[in-house]
CSV table of C-alpha atoms in Angstrom, one decimal:
chain,number,residue,atom,x,y,z
A,22,MET,CA,-16.2,2.8,30.5
A,23,LYS,CA,-18.9,0.9,31.8
A,24,ASP,CA,-19.9,-1.6,29.5
A,25,PHE,CA,-23.9,-1.3,28.7
A,26,SER,CA,-24.6,-4.5,26.5
A,27,PRO,CA,-27.8,-6.6,27.6
A,28,LEU,CA,-24.9,-9.1,29.3
A,29,SER,CA,-23.0,-7.0,31.3
A,30,THR,CA,-26.6,-4.9,32.7
A,31,LEU,CA,-28.0,-8.8,33.3
A,32,ALA,CA,-25.1,-9.6,35.4
A,33,GLU,CA,-24.9,-6.2,37.4
A,34,ARG,CA,-28.3,-7.0,38.1
A,35,VAL,CA,-28.0,-10.8,39.6
A,36,VAL,CA,-24.7,-9.6,41.4
A,37,ARG,CA,-27.2,-7.0,43.3
A,38,GLN,CA,-29.4,-9.5,43.7
A,39,LEU,CA,-27.0,-12.0,45.4
A,40,GLU,CA,-25.3,-9.1,47.3
A,41,ALA,CA,-28.4,-8.2,48.7
A,42,ARG,CA,-29.6,-11.7,49.7
A,43,GLY,CA,-26.8,-12.7,51.0
A,44,GLN,CA,-26.1,-15.7,48.9
A,45,THR,CA,-23.4,-17.1,46.1
A,46,VAL,CA,-23.2,-18.7,43.0
A,47,ALA,CA,-20.2,-21.3,41.5
A,48,LEU,CA,-20.2,-21.9,37.8
A,49,ALA,CA,-19.2,-25.1,35.9
A,50,GLU,CA,-18.9,-24.4,32.0
A,51,SER,CA,-17.8,-26.0,29.2
A,52,CYS,CA,-19.0,-24.9,25.5
A,53,THR,CA,-19.2,-21.4,26.9
A,54,GLY,CA,-15.0,-21.4,28.2
A,55,GLY,CA,-15.4,-19.2,30.9
A,56,LEU,CA,-17.2,-16.6,29.5
A,57,LEU,CA,-20.0,-16.7,32.1
A,58,ALA,CA,-17.5,-16.5,34.6
A,59,LYS,CA,-15.6,-13.3,33.0
A,60,THR,CA,-18.8,-11.7,32.7
A,61,LEU,CA,-20.0,-12.0,36.7
A,62,THR,CA,-16.7,-11.2,37.8
A,63,ASP,CA,-16.5,-8.0,35.5
A,64,VAL,CA,-19.2,-6.6,38.0
A,65,SER,CA,-17.8,-4.4,40.7
A,66,GLY,CA,-18.5,-6.5,43.5
A,67,ALA,CA,-19.0,-10.1,42.3
A,68,SER,CA,-16.0,-11.2,45.0
A,69,HIS,CA,-18.9,-11.3,47.4
A,70,VAL,CA,-21.4,-13.8,46.0
A,71,PHE,CA,-18.7,-15.5,43.4
A,72,GLU,CA,-17.3,-18.6,44.5
A,73,CYS,CA,-15.5,-20.2,41.9
A,74,GLY,CA,-15.8,-21.1,38.1
A,75,VAL,CA,-14.7,-24.4,36.6
A,76,VAL,CA,-13.9,-24.7,32.8
A,77,ALA,CA,-14.1,-28.4,32.2
A,78,TYR,CA,-13.9,-29.2,28.6
A,79,SER,CA,-13.0,-32.5,29.2
A,80,GLU,CA,-15.1,-35.6,30.2
A,81,ALA,CA,-12.1,-36.4,32.9
A,82,ILE,CA,-12.5,-33.2,34.2
A,83,LYS,CA,-16.1,-33.4,34.3
A,84,GLN,CA,-15.6,-36.7,36.3
A,85,LYS,CA,-12.9,-35.9,38.3
A,86,VAL,CA,-13.7,-32.4,39.5
A,87,LEU,CA,-17.6,-31.9,39.2
A,88,GLY,CA,-18.3,-35.6,40.4
A,89,VAL,CA,-20.4,-36.1,37.0
A,90,LYS,CA,-20.8,-40.1,36.5
A,91,ALA,CA,-19.5,-42.3,33.8
A,92,GLU,CA,-22.3,-43.9,33.9
A,93,THR,CA,-24.3,-40.7,32.8
A,94,LEU,CA,-21.5,-39.6,30.0
A,95,ALA,CA,-22.0,-43.3,28.5
A,96,ALA,CA,-25.7,-43.3,28.7
A,97,HIS,CA,-26.4,-39.8,27.8
A,98,SER,CA,-23.4,-38.2,26.2
A,99,VAL,CA,-21.5,-35.1,27.4
A,100,VAL,CA,-24.5,-33.0,25.5
A,101,SER,CA,-27.2,-33.7,27.8
A,102,PRO,CA,-29.6,-32.3,29.9
A,103,GLN,CA,-28.4,-34.9,32.4
A,104,VAL,CA,-24.7,-34.0,32.1
A,105,ALA,CA,-25.5,-30.5,32.5
A,106,LEU,CA,-27.5,-31.1,36.0
A,107,GLU,CA,-24.4,-33.0,37.2
A,108,MET,CA,-22.1,-30.5,36.8
A,109,ALA,CA,-23.8,-27.9,38.4
A,110,ARG,CA,-24.9,-29.8,41.6
A,111,GLY,CA,-21.1,-31.2,41.3
A,112,VAL,CA,-19.8,-27.5,41.5
A,113,ARG,CA,-22.6,-26.2,43.9
A,114,ALA,CA,-21.2,-28.9,46.3
A,115,LEU,CA,-17.4,-28.2,45.2
A,116,ALA,CA,-17.8,-24.4,46.4
A,117,GLY,CA,-20.5,-25.1,49.2
A,118,ALA,CA,-22.6,-22.2,47.1
A,119,ASP,CA,-26.5,-21.4,47.1
A,120,PHE,CA,-26.6,-21.9,43.4
A,121,GLY,CA,-24.9,-24.0,41.1
A,122,ILE,CA,-24.9,-23.2,37.1
A,123,GLY,CA,-23.8,-26.0,34.8
A,124,ILE,CA,-23.5,-25.2,30.5
A,125,THR,CA,-22.5,-28.5,28.5
A,126,GLY,CA,-23.2,-28.3,24.2
A,127,VAL,CA,-21.7,-27.4,21.1
A,128,ALA,CA,-21.0,-24.1,20.4
A,129,GLY,CA,-19.5,-24.9,16.9
A,130,PRO,CA,-18.4,-24.4,14.4
A,131,GLY,CA,-20.0,-27.4,13.3
A,132,PRO,CA,-22.2,-30.4,14.8
A,133,ASP,CA,-20.2,-32.8,17.3
A,134,GLY,CA,-21.3,-36.4,16.6
A,135,ASP,CA,-25.2,-36.6,16.5
A,136,HIS,CA,-25.4,-33.0,18.0
A,137,PRO,CA,-26.0,-29.8,15.9
A,138,GLU,CA,-23.8,-26.6,16.3
A,139,GLY,CA,-26.2,-24.8,18.6
A,140,GLU,CA,-27.5,-27.8,21.0
A,141,ILE,CA,-26.8,-26.5,25.0
A,142,TYR,CA,-28.0,-27.5,27.6
A,143,ILE,CA,-27.9,-24.9,30.9
A,144,ALA,CA,-28.8,-26.3,34.4
A,145,LEU,CA,-29.2,-24.3,37.1
A,146,VAL,CA,-29.3,-26.1,40.8
A,147,SER,CA,-30.3,-24.7,44.3
A,148,GLU,CA,-31.2,-26.6,47.6
A,149,LYS,CA,-35.1,-26.6,46.8
A,150,THR,CA,-34.8,-26.4,42.8
A,151,ASP,CA,-33.1,-28.3,39.8
A,152,ASN,CA,-34.1,-26.6,36.3
A,153,VAL,CA,-32.6,-27.7,32.9
A,154,VAL,CA,-33.0,-25.5,29.7
A,155,LEU,CA,-32.3,-26.1,26.2
A,156,LEU,CA,-30.8,-23.6,23.8
A,157,GLU,CA,-31.6,-24.5,19.9
A,158,ASP,CA,-30.2,-22.0,17.6
A,159,ARG,CA,-29.4,-23.7,14.7
A,160,SER,CA,-27.1,-21.0,13.1
A,161,GLU,CA,-24.3,-22.2,11.6
A,162,ASN,CA,-20.8,-21.4,12.3
A,163,GLU,CA,-21.9,-18.8,15.0
A,164,ARG,CA,-19.8,-20.3,17.8
A,165,THR,CA,-19.4,-16.7,19.7
A,166,LYS,CA,-23.3,-15.8,19.0
A,167,HIS,CA,-24.0,-19.4,20.5
A,168,ARG,CA,-21.7,-18.7,23.7
A,169,VAL,CA,-23.3,-15.3,24.3
A,170,GLN,CA,-26.9,-17.0,24.0
A,171,ALA,CA,-25.8,-19.3,26.7
A,172,ALA,CA,-24.0,-17.0,29.4
A,173,GLU,CA,-27.1,-14.7,28.5
A,174,THR,CA,-29.9,-17.7,29.5
A,175,ALA,CA,-27.9,-18.7,32.6
A,176,LEU,CA,-28.1,-14.8,34.1
A,177,THR,CA,-31.7,-15.2,32.9
A,178,MET,CA,-32.7,-18.2,35.1
A,179,LEU,CA,-30.6,-17.4,38.1
A,180,ASP,CA,-32.3,-13.7,37.5
A,181,ALA,CA,-35.9,-15.6,37.8
A,182,GLN,CA,-34.8,-17.5,40.4
A,183,LEU,CA,-33.8,-14.8,42.5
A,184,SER,CA,-36.5,-12.1,41.6
A,185,ASN,CA,-39.5,-15.5,42.4
A,186,THR,CA,-38.1,-16.2,45.7
A,187,PRO,CA,-38.3,-14.6,49.0
């Protein structure tokens, strides 16, 4: 049975646009735990455009696999636009993809130190652009909602990038 949820519809559109352009994407996910990768790979034909997904919960894996700098983590914390950008750049380089997406933040429940539940950074990088957005949904005990919002925002960012570039 076909899934007609807004998230799956958006994923379908992104996959079709990437296919038509002959381009690829790679993902580095933390607080979404692979939800974005699952959403994309649920689309038939995603294997032509999806290079890899790394679920990097620990700082050590963010550093070893994705190339996030210890200095960045120390200066800005793991929940920061700087870390989201380094995750996106790292996974893009790792996979040799046209686009890299990095997601880091606090899905909840509850805060993580100084970072409230719902503070999530999403980065989209390509050869020509770097873009980071901040989600700030302060709903409490809404882990699933925050994760879905982050995945949807990432797909919306990529969709806009693909739609606005020749």
